[in-house]
Amino acid sequence: MKHNLYREFQNIFNKEAEKAYFSPGRVNLIGEHIDYNGGLVMPCAITFGTYVVVAPNNDNVFRFRSLNFNDKLDIPLKENYKKSKESWFNYPLGIIDYFLHDGHQLQGLDMLYYGDIPISSGLSSSASIEVVTAYMLNDLFNGGYNKLELVQLAKRVENIFIGVNCGIMDQFAVAFGEKDKALMLNCDTLEYQAVNTNLGEYVLAIINTNKPRKLAESKYNERVQECQTALKALQQELDIQHLCDIDSNTFKQHQHLITDSIVLKRAKHVIEENDRVKLAAKALANGDLLSFGQLMYDSHDSLKNQYEVSGKELDAVVEYSLTNPNVAGARMTGAGFGGCAIALVKESAFDTFSKEATAYYTAKIGYAPSVYSSLIGDGVGLLKETLSTNI
Ligand code: GLA
């Protein structure tokens, strides 16, 4: 469905929109459940994302509308807000709350949102709407934040206002993403490098299992907790701040400190996955996509068996991929428990991959996945020309 957001805005608010902004979603190539353990991740921004079209009003009211949801909200400008019922507008409301909390003078706004990221697909629709709102407020009201500060503010909103203990990867990736580049991000120091994703004869496929990530939030917080338990145990002998401060060899020498077998599996995943990201960066730089792909398969295996955040739907995509010689690698991406998998597929064989993966998955799971060929796009920004064109 194509939308002319400018015209839709006019229909809804009976006035002209003044500005439009876009923030993408993201996929993570490798380095899963690493960001809150202070290690390395390799996400990239995708061309799906969230748009917001806006005009200030003189009524001191924030009006939230969406082309994706019927839920809407009109709320007067006040000193602070609380998350109300479960609704999409809690994300932008949380961002407004944090701007007010930091002492910024805001004015009423009429806002129309539209997103083409499948919801609950693990492609970071929440980070996308948070970051696009933060960027918009910063621009409209001269907030004076730099991009990293906006990322940190958006993460605080997700952690405190929304209540999910996520790391910084998603907000960072959707803000700093660059076309055709992956971000090699150190989640401890927040230093990053935008590295070329020269995939040669391969393309990146995104396979949405179409299984909403129901368990994601509660199990996510449980995994964060388990990692903290593992860290405490290791700190009895090691002077470290994060699990990712050690590599697998050092881990082997100290793993006896972790007495709970489940916690041990979680730590093993984290530390080995962090090592895999380093190898994956080398493979990508050398154009060795077969090695990169094997690391993706290894990552999935560890997420399935050690970290236990996969599920039969994501596993089905990887199982099929392993049988197809035109696929270099595949894995779940994001938090897990449903959502999306990614695969490195030969461009010439993409259509067959899409058909066969769909058939395999449907026979096994009972409903179809959605398969996309993904483009790596830019991070958050002001839209100049696209305001009046169809999106
Ligand atoms: C979610 C979180 C991220 C990250 C991933 C797992 O997307 O929001 O911070 O932890 O899961 O890698």
Tab-separated table of C-alpha atoms and ligand atoms in Angstrom:
chain	number	residue	atom	x	y	z
A	1	MET	CA	0.000	0.000	0.000
A	2	LYS	CA	1.436	3.368	-1.004
A	3	HIS	CA	0.629	6.451	1.042
A	4	ASN	CA	0.928	10.113	0.335
A	5	LEU	CA	1.624	11.099	3.922
A	6	TYR	CA	1.369	14.780	3.252
A	7	ARG	CA	-2.158	14.411	1.841
A	8	GLU	CA	-3.202	11.999	4.591
A	9	PHE	CA	-1.993	14.534	7.171
A	10	GLN	CA	-4.079	17.228	5.530
A	11	ASN	CA	-7.171	14.988	5.538
A	12	ILE	CA	-6.789	14.194	9.212
A	13	PHE	CA	-5.754	17.562	10.637
A	14	ASN	CA	-7.215	19.960	8.088
A	15	LYS	CA	-3.953	21.825	7.728
A	16	GLU	CA	-0.608	21.439	6.040
A	17	ALA	CA	2.217	19.348	7.438
A	18	GLU	CA	5.460	21.223	7.982
A	19	LYS	CA	8.115	18.560	8.223
A	20	ALA	CA	8.628	14.814	7.831
A	21	TYR	CA	11.203	12.498	9.364
A	22	PHE	CA	12.204	8.875	8.879
A	23	SER	CA	13.959	6.317	11.017
A	24	PRO	CA	14.719	2.809	9.724
A	25	GLY	CA	14.417	-0.572	11.431
A	26	ARG	CA	17.452	-2.817	11.692
A	27	VAL	CA	18.738	-6.337	11.297
A	28	ASN	CA	21.678	-7.637	13.255
A	29	LEU	CA	24.097	-9.633	11.099
A	30	ILE	CA	25.779	-11.268	14.083
A	31	GLY	CA	26.377	-10.646	17.803
A	32	GLU	CA	23.068	-11.550	19.441
A	33	HIS	CA	22.265	-10.894	23.101
A	34	ILE	CA	25.647	-9.244	23.336
A	35	ASP	CA	24.873	-5.549	23.686
A	36	TYR	CA	23.838	-5.692	27.350
A	37	ASN	CA	26.994	-7.736	28.018
A	38	GLY	CA	29.368	-5.042	26.778
A	39	GLY	CA	30.553	-6.783	23.607
A	40	LEU	CA	30.611	-6.387	19.829
A	41	VAL	CA	27.571	-6.396	17.534
A	42	MET	CA	27.135	-5.927	13.793
A	43	PRO	CA	23.726	-4.442	12.984
A	44	CYS	CA	22.667	-2.519	9.883
A	45	ALA	CA	19.763	-0.190	9.207
A	46	ILE	CA	17.235	-1.437	6.649
A	47	THR	CA	15.051	0.470	4.232
A	48	PHE	CA	11.831	-0.382	6.119
A	49	GLY	CA	11.118	2.140	8.837
A	50	THR	CA	8.891	4.669	10.582
A	51	TYR	CA	7.794	7.993	9.122
A	52	VAL	CA	6.371	10.900	11.078
A	53	VAL	CA	4.783	13.954	9.494
A	54	VAL	CA	4.260	16.899	11.816
A	55	ALA	CA	3.054	20.458	12.317
A	56	PRO	CA	3.074	22.427	15.574
A	57	ASN	CA	-0.301	23.645	16.963
A	58	ASN	CA	-1.199	26.528	19.254
A	59	ASP	CA	-3.560	24.452	21.402
A	60	ASN	CA	-0.880	22.979	23.679
A	61	VAL	CA	-2.052	19.492	22.756
A	62	PHE	CA	-0.093	16.498	21.465
A	63	ARG	CA	-2.189	14.683	18.902
A	64	PHE	CA	-0.962	11.226	17.902
A	65	ARG	CA	-2.372	9.534	14.805
A	66	SER	CA	-1.173	6.468	12.917
A	67	LEU	CA	-1.960	4.954	9.561
A	68	ASN	CA	-1.186	1.518	11.009
A	69	PHE	CA	-3.381	1.560	14.126
A	70	ASN	CA	-6.836	2.907	14.938
A	71	ASP	CA	-5.731	3.841	18.441
A	72	LYS	CA	-5.169	7.572	18.756
A	73	LEU	CA	-4.393	9.986	21.555
A	74	ASP	CA	-4.970	13.695	22.241
A	75	ILE	CA	-3.193	14.736	25.396
A	76	PRO	CA	-2.587	18.235	26.786
A	77	LEU	CA	0.955	19.476	27.315
A	78	LYS	CA	1.778	18.901	30.980
A	79	GLU	CA	4.814	18.256	33.144
A	80	ASN	CA	5.101	14.525	32.775
A	81	TYR	CA	3.389	11.422	31.446
A	82	LYS	CA	2.989	7.772	32.379
A	83	LYS	CA	2.614	4.764	30.107
A	84	SER	CA	-1.108	4.088	29.892
A	85	LYS	CA	-2.711	1.053	28.282
A	86	GLU	CA	-0.688	-0.995	25.796
A	87	SER	CA	-0.567	1.146	22.687
A	88	TRP	CA	1.838	2.282	20.008
A	89	PHE	CA	1.711	5.905	21.204
A	90	ASN	CA	3.462	5.056	24.497
A	91	TYR	CA	6.782	5.113	22.612
A	92	PRO	CA	6.533	8.707	21.325
A	93	LEU	CA	4.839	9.765	24.575
A	94	GLY	CA	7.784	8.378	26.534
A	95	ILE	CA	10.190	10.405	24.390
A	96	ILE	CA	8.181	13.589	24.975
A	97	ASP	CA	8.161	12.830	28.703
A	98	TYR	CA	11.975	12.591	28.735
A	99	PHE	CA	12.396	15.859	26.811
A	100	LEU	CA	10.136	17.593	29.349
A	101	HIS	CA	12.005	15.938	32.191
A	102	ASP	CA	15.273	17.360	30.816
A	103	GLY	CA	13.731	20.842	30.977
A	104	HIS	CA	12.923	21.485	27.308
A	105	GLN	CA	10.148	23.908	26.420
A	106	LEU	CA	7.801	22.115	24.017
A	107	GLN	CA	4.727	23.206	22.134
A	108	GLY	CA	1.659	21.209	21.037
A	109	LEU	CA	2.142	19.014	17.963
A	110	ASP	CA	-0.076	17.309	15.421
A	111	MET	CA	1.690	14.107	14.388
A	112	LEU	CA	0.922	11.420	11.851
A	113	TYR	CA	2.975	8.209	12.029
A	114	TYR	CA	3.302	5.485	9.444
A	115	GLY	CA	5.567	2.430	9.546
A	116	ASP	CA	6.319	-0.298	7.040
A	117	ILE	CA	8.281	-2.485	9.478
A	118	PRO	CA	6.213	-5.587	10.274
A	119	ILE	CA	5.200	-5.194	13.953
A	120	SER	CA	6.630	-7.663	16.499
A	121	SER	CA	8.950	-9.018	13.832
A	122	GLY	CA	12.182	-8.315	15.695
A	123	LEU	CA	13.216	-5.602	13.231
A	124	SER	CA	13.122	-2.901	15.917
A	125	SER	CA	9.926	-1.053	15.154
A	126	SER	CA	10.020	0.266	18.741
A	127	ALA	CA	13.557	1.695	18.503
A	128	SER	CA	12.578	3.158	15.142
A	129	ILE	CA	9.556	5.069	16.463
A	130	GLU	CA	11.470	6.188	19.560
A	131	VAL	CA	14.432	7.492	17.607
A	132	VAL	CA	12.370	9.209	14.909
A	133	THR	CA	10.392	11.026	17.628
A	134	ALA	CA	13.506	12.042	19.542
A	135	TYR	CA	15.137	13.310	16.356
A	136	MET	CA	12.007	15.282	15.446
A	137	LEU	CA	11.690	16.971	18.869
A	138	ASN	CA	15.386	17.800	18.885
A	139	ASP	CA	15.066	19.412	15.463
A	140	LEU	CA	11.785	21.263	16.076
A	141	PHE	CA	12.637	22.607	19.533
A	142	ASN	CA	16.430	23.002	19.235
A	143	GLY	CA	17.010	20.377	21.900
A	144	GLY	CA	20.780	20.575	21.445
A	145	TYR	CA	21.367	16.824	21.795
A	146	ASN	CA	23.873	15.112	19.561
A	147	LYS	CA	22.896	11.827	17.900
A	148	LEU	CA	24.467	9.660	20.564
A	149	GLU	CA	22.592	11.540	23.274
A	150	LEU	CA	19.338	10.962	21.377
A	151	VAL	CA	20.152	7.249	21.195
A	152	GLN	CA	20.813	7.149	24.934
A	153	LEU	CA	17.607	9.039	25.676
A	154	ALA	CA	15.604	6.633	23.500
A	155	LYS	CA	17.160	3.649	25.269
A	156	ARG	CA	16.250	5.110	28.691
A	157	VAL	CA	12.665	5.480	27.488
A	158	GLU	CA	12.577	1.814	26.412
A	159	ASN	CA	14.160	0.698	29.732
A	160	ILE	CA	12.206	2.848	32.160
A	161	PHE	CA	9.069	4.279	30.546
A	162	ILE	CA	8.271	1.114	28.536
A	163	GLY	CA	9.941	-1.356	30.932
A	164	VAL	CA	12.105	-3.528	28.651
A	165	ASN	CA	15.735	-3.922	29.777
A	166	CYS	CA	17.137	-3.817	26.241
A	167	GLY	CA	20.718	-2.894	25.403
A	168	ILE	CA	21.724	-0.030	23.129
A	169	MET	CA	22.133	-1.858	19.807
A	170	ASP	CA	18.736	-1.150	18.231
A	171	GLN	CA	18.525	2.562	18.986
A	172	PHE	CA	22.152	2.966	17.939
A	173	ALA	CA	21.725	1.101	14.659
A	174	VAL	CA	18.612	2.970	13.541
A	175	ALA	CA	20.229	6.317	14.352
A	176	PHE	CA	23.733	5.761	12.950
A	177	GLY	CA	23.032	3.276	10.135
A	178	GLU	CA	24.595	3.986	6.733
A	179	LYS	CA	23.597	2.788	3.301
A	180	ASP	CA	25.336	-0.476	2.342
A	181	LYS	CA	27.303	-0.538	5.597
A	182	ALA	CA	27.118	-2.574	8.783
A	183	LEU	CA	28.040	-0.981	12.086
A	184	MET	CA	30.733	-2.734	14.043
A	185	LEU	CA	29.727	-1.407	17.444
A	186	ASN	CA	31.502	-1.881	20.742
A	187	CYS	CA	28.602	-1.742	23.204
A	188	ASP	CA	30.892	-0.966	26.120
A	189	THR	CA	32.777	2.057	24.746
A	190	LEU	CA	30.140	2.917	22.077
A	191	GLU	CA	32.917	3.304	19.525
A	192	TYR	CA	31.908	2.069	16.119
A	193	GLN	CA	33.060	1.644	12.556
A	194	ALA	CA	30.793	1.582	9.525
A	195	VAL	CA	32.114	-1.363	7.504
A	196	ASN	CA	31.351	-2.148	3.876
A	197	THR	CA	28.915	-4.984	3.430
A	198	ASN	CA	30.211	-6.148	0.131
A	199	LEU	CA	28.122	-9.286	-0.215
A	200	GLY	CA	29.467	-10.136	-3.682
A	201	GLU	CA	27.114	-12.549	-5.415
A	202	TYR	CA	24.936	-12.798	-2.270
A	203	VAL	CA	21.976	-10.799	-1.009
A	204	LEU	CA	20.557	-10.568	2.455
A	205	ALA	CA	17.162	-12.224	2.816
A	206	ILE	CA	14.853	-11.433	5.727
A	207	ILE	CA	12.428	-14.196	6.572
A	208	ASN	CA	9.632	-13.122	8.892
A	209	THR	CA	8.272	-16.182	10.688
A	210	ASN	CA	5.042	-14.245	11.225
A	211	LYS	CA	5.071	-15.565	14.732
A	212	PRO	CA	4.708	-12.640	17.118
A	213	ARG	CA	7.359	-12.608	19.828
A	214	LYS	CA	4.939	-13.201	22.693
A	215	LEU	CA	7.456	-14.385	25.259
A	216	ALA	CA	10.076	-11.933	24.191
A	217	GLU	CA	9.797	-9.337	26.931
A	218	SER	CA	9.603	-11.599	29.989
A	219	LYS	CA	12.225	-14.067	28.730
A	220	TYR	CA	14.447	-11.201	27.605
A	221	ASN	CA	14.552	-9.740	31.101
A	222	GLU	CA	15.204	-13.243	32.473
A	223	ARG	CA	18.251	-13.647	30.188
A	224	VAL	CA	19.602	-10.244	31.270
A	225	GLN	CA	19.311	-11.443	34.863
A	226	GLU	CA	21.048	-14.768	34.134
A	227	CYS	CA	23.976	-12.921	32.553
A	228	GLN	CA	24.303	-10.749	35.639
A	229	THR	CA	24.396	-13.864	37.805
A	230	ALA	CA	27.139	-15.347	35.601
A	231	LEU	CA	29.142	-12.116	35.764
A	232	LYS	CA	28.962	-12.004	39.571
A	233	ALA	CA	30.243	-15.567	39.788
A	234	LEU	CA	33.187	-14.849	37.465
A	235	GLN	CA	34.019	-11.642	39.328
A	236	GLN	CA	35.073	-13.788	42.300
A	237	GLU	CA	38.325	-14.406	40.399
A	238	LEU	CA	38.323	-11.942	37.511
A	239	ASP	CA	38.443	-8.160	37.500
A	240	ILE	CA	35.820	-7.623	34.779
A	241	GLN	CA	32.813	-5.337	34.243
A	242	HIS	CA	31.062	-7.336	31.510
A	243	LEU	CA	30.901	-10.947	30.375
A	244	CYS	CA	32.387	-9.874	27.046
A	245	ASP	CA	35.557	-8.627	28.761
A	246	ILE	CA	36.908	-12.187	28.435
A	247	ASP	CA	37.303	-14.570	25.498
A	248	SER	CA	36.390	-18.254	25.381
A	249	ASN	CA	39.861	-19.416	26.452
A	250	THR	CA	39.814	-17.345	29.634
A	251	PHE	CA	36.226	-18.424	30.191
A	252	LYS	CA	37.217	-22.113	30.107
A	253	GLN	CA	39.699	-21.539	32.911
A	254	HIS	CA	37.120	-19.909	35.173
A	255	GLN	CA	33.793	-21.458	34.215
A	256	HIS	CA	33.858	-23.728	37.302
A	257	LEU	CA	32.851	-20.609	39.289
A	258	ILE	CA	29.389	-20.782	37.737
A	259	THR	CA	27.571	-23.536	39.583
A	260	ASP	CA	24.137	-23.290	37.928
A	261	SER	CA	24.160	-25.285	34.676
A	262	ILE	CA	21.615	-23.003	32.966
A	263	VAL	CA	23.562	-19.856	33.849
A	264	LEU	CA	26.709	-21.579	32.559
A	265	LYS	CA	25.065	-22.180	29.163
A	266	ARG	CA	23.992	-18.532	28.929
A	267	ALA	CA	27.509	-17.256	29.671
A	268	LYS	CA	29.034	-19.705	27.175
A	269	HIS	CA	26.780	-18.355	24.429
A	270	VAL	CA	27.605	-14.733	25.187
A	271	ILE	CA	31.363	-15.170	25.331
A	272	GLU	CA	31.595	-17.416	22.260
A	273	GLU	CA	29.225	-15.195	20.278
A	274	ASN	CA	31.427	-12.198	21.011
A	275	ASP	CA	34.422	-14.130	19.645
A	276	ARG	CA	32.359	-15.004	16.564
A	277	VAL	CA	31.705	-11.327	15.827
A	278	LYS	CA	35.464	-10.693	15.664
A	279	LEU	CA	35.900	-13.601	13.233
A	280	ALA	CA	32.884	-12.454	11.211
A	281	ALA	CA	34.348	-8.950	10.839
A	282	LYS	CA	37.549	-10.482	9.452
A	283	ALA	CA	35.631	-12.756	7.079
A	284	LEU	CA	33.571	-9.827	5.779
A	285	ALA	CA	36.670	-7.680	5.267
A	286	ASN	CA	38.267	-10.528	3.274
A	287	GLY	CA	35.141	-11.061	1.203
A	288	ASP	CA	34.984	-14.613	2.606
A	289	LEU	CA	31.216	-14.969	2.678
A	290	LEU	CA	31.257	-18.728	3.154
A	291	SER	CA	33.098	-18.347	6.471
A	292	PHE	CA	30.809	-15.470	7.398
A	293	GLY	CA	27.810	-17.701	6.651
A	294	GLN	CA	29.186	-20.582	8.735
A	295	LEU	CA	29.540	-18.177	11.676
A	296	MET	CA	25.884	-17.243	11.204
A	297	TYR	CA	24.913	-20.929	11.417
A	298	ASP	CA	27.095	-21.356	14.521
A	299	SER	CA	25.486	-18.302	16.069
A	300	HIS	CA	22.024	-19.726	15.484
A	301	ASP	CA	22.980	-23.077	16.938
A	302	SER	CA	24.229	-21.390	20.100
A	303	LEU	CA	21.133	-19.181	20.393
A	304	LYS	CA	19.012	-22.304	20.047
A	305	ASN	CA	20.877	-24.665	22.355
A	306	GLN	CA	22.816	-22.518	24.831
A	307	TYR	CA	20.803	-19.322	25.097
A	308	GLU	CA	17.435	-20.973	24.301
A	309	VAL	CA	15.801	-17.993	22.613
A	310	SER	CA	14.929	-19.557	19.264
A	311	GLY	CA	11.817	-21.659	18.605
A	312	LYS	CA	10.536	-24.139	16.066
A	313	GLU	CA	9.599	-21.391	13.608
A	314	LEU	CA	13.048	-19.735	13.468
A	315	ASP	CA	14.688	-23.176	13.508
A	316	ALA	CA	12.604	-24.252	10.507
A	317	VAL	CA	14.044	-21.386	8.427
A	318	VAL	CA	17.588	-22.349	9.372
A	319	GLU	CA	16.932	-26.083	8.828
A	320	TYR	CA	15.736	-25.370	5.302
A	321	SER	CA	18.660	-23.007	4.597
A	322	LEU	CA	21.151	-25.720	5.555
A	323	THR	CA	19.783	-27.924	2.760
A	324	ASN	CA	20.174	-25.239	0.086
A	325	PRO	CA	23.703	-24.973	-1.390
A	326	ASN	CA	22.984	-21.423	-2.563
A	327	VAL	CA	22.696	-20.227	1.046
A	328	ALA	CA	25.963	-19.334	2.779
A	329	GLY	CA	24.426	-18.958	6.235
A	330	ALA	CA	21.280	-18.201	8.212
A	331	ARG	CA	20.306	-17.312	11.747
A	332	MET	CA	17.647	-15.712	13.873
A	333	THR	CA	18.105	-11.964	14.330
A	334	GLY	CA	17.047	-9.789	17.273
A	335	ALA	CA	15.686	-10.960	20.606
A	336	GLY	CA	14.266	-14.279	19.330
A	337	PHE	CA	11.124	-16.272	20.273
A	338	GLY	CA	9.669	-15.632	16.829
A	339	GLY	CA	10.277	-12.569	14.714
A	340	CYS	CA	12.746	-12.740	11.834
A	341	ALA	CA	15.603	-14.838	10.559
A	342	ILE	CA	18.165	-13.635	8.028
A	343	ALA	CA	19.973	-15.622	5.347
A	344	LEU	CA	22.825	-14.935	2.920
A	345	VAL	CA	21.467	-16.179	-0.378
A	346	LYS	CA	22.998	-16.134	-3.885
A	347	GLU	CA	21.204	-13.365	-5.739
A	348	SER	CA	20.666	-15.596	-8.782
A	349	ALA	CA	18.934	-18.186	-6.562
A	350	PHE	CA	16.858	-15.810	-4.448
A	351	ASP	CA	13.483	-16.568	-6.074
A	352	THR	CA	13.913	-20.317	-5.701
A	353	PHE	CA	15.046	-19.804	-2.099
A	354	SER	CA	11.971	-17.738	-1.387
A	355	LYS	CA	9.609	-20.338	-2.889
A	356	GLU	CA	11.253	-23.385	-1.325
A	357	ALA	CA	11.720	-21.789	2.097
A	358	THR	CA	8.052	-20.791	2.089
A	359	ALA	CA	6.946	-24.310	1.112
A	360	TYR	CA	9.182	-25.987	3.729
A	361	TYR	CA	8.110	-23.602	6.471
A	362	THR	CA	4.408	-23.788	5.644
A	363	ALA	CA	4.431	-27.601	5.600
A	364	LYS	CA	6.190	-27.700	8.963
A	365	ILE	CA	4.572	-24.794	10.829
A	366	GLY	CA	1.122	-24.577	9.264
A	367	TYR	CA	1.201	-21.010	7.931
A	368	ALA	CA	3.439	-19.072	5.570
A	369	PRO	CA	6.406	-16.835	6.377
A	370	SER	CA	7.097	-13.576	4.504
A	371	VAL	CA	10.384	-13.425	2.614
A	372	TYR	CA	12.026	-10.136	1.628
A	373	SER	CA	15.232	-9.234	-0.083
A	374	SER	CA	16.615	-6.539	2.168
A	375	LEU	CA	18.384	-3.321	1.350
A	376	ILE	CA	20.734	-1.712	3.827
A	377	GLY	CA	19.775	1.924	4.213
A	378	ASP	CA	20.597	5.129	6.067
A	379	GLY	CA	19.828	6.035	9.672
A	380	VAL	CA	17.377	8.597	11.037
A	381	GLY	CA	16.922	11.932	9.289
A	382	LEU	CA	14.745	14.737	8.034
A	383	LEU	CA	12.941	13.927	4.790
A	384	LYS	CA	13.257	16.694	2.260
A	385	GLU	CA	11.690	15.641	-0.997
A	386	THR	CA	9.584	12.680	0.085
A	387	LEU	CA	7.018	14.710	2.012
A	388	SER	CA	4.727	14.993	-0.968
A	389	THR	CA	5.550	11.738	-2.732
A	390	ASN	CA	4.076	8.320	-2.201
A	391	ILE	CA	5.751	6.137	0.395
B	1	GLA	C1	16.536	-6.860	21.243
B	1	GLA	C2	17.085	-5.747	22.134
B	1	GLA	C3	18.548	-5.454	21.805
B	1	GLA	C4	19.389	-6.726	21.788
B	1	GLA	C5	18.704	-7.821	20.964
B	1	GLA	C6	19.407	-9.145	21.085
B	1	GLA	O1	16.483	-6.438	19.919
B	1	GLA	O2	16.323	-4.573	21.987
B	1	GLA	O3	19.055	-4.509	22.730
B	1	GLA	O4	19.673	-7.155	23.075
B	1	GLA	O5	17.351	-8.019	21.352
B	1	GLA	O6	20.669	-9.088	20.523
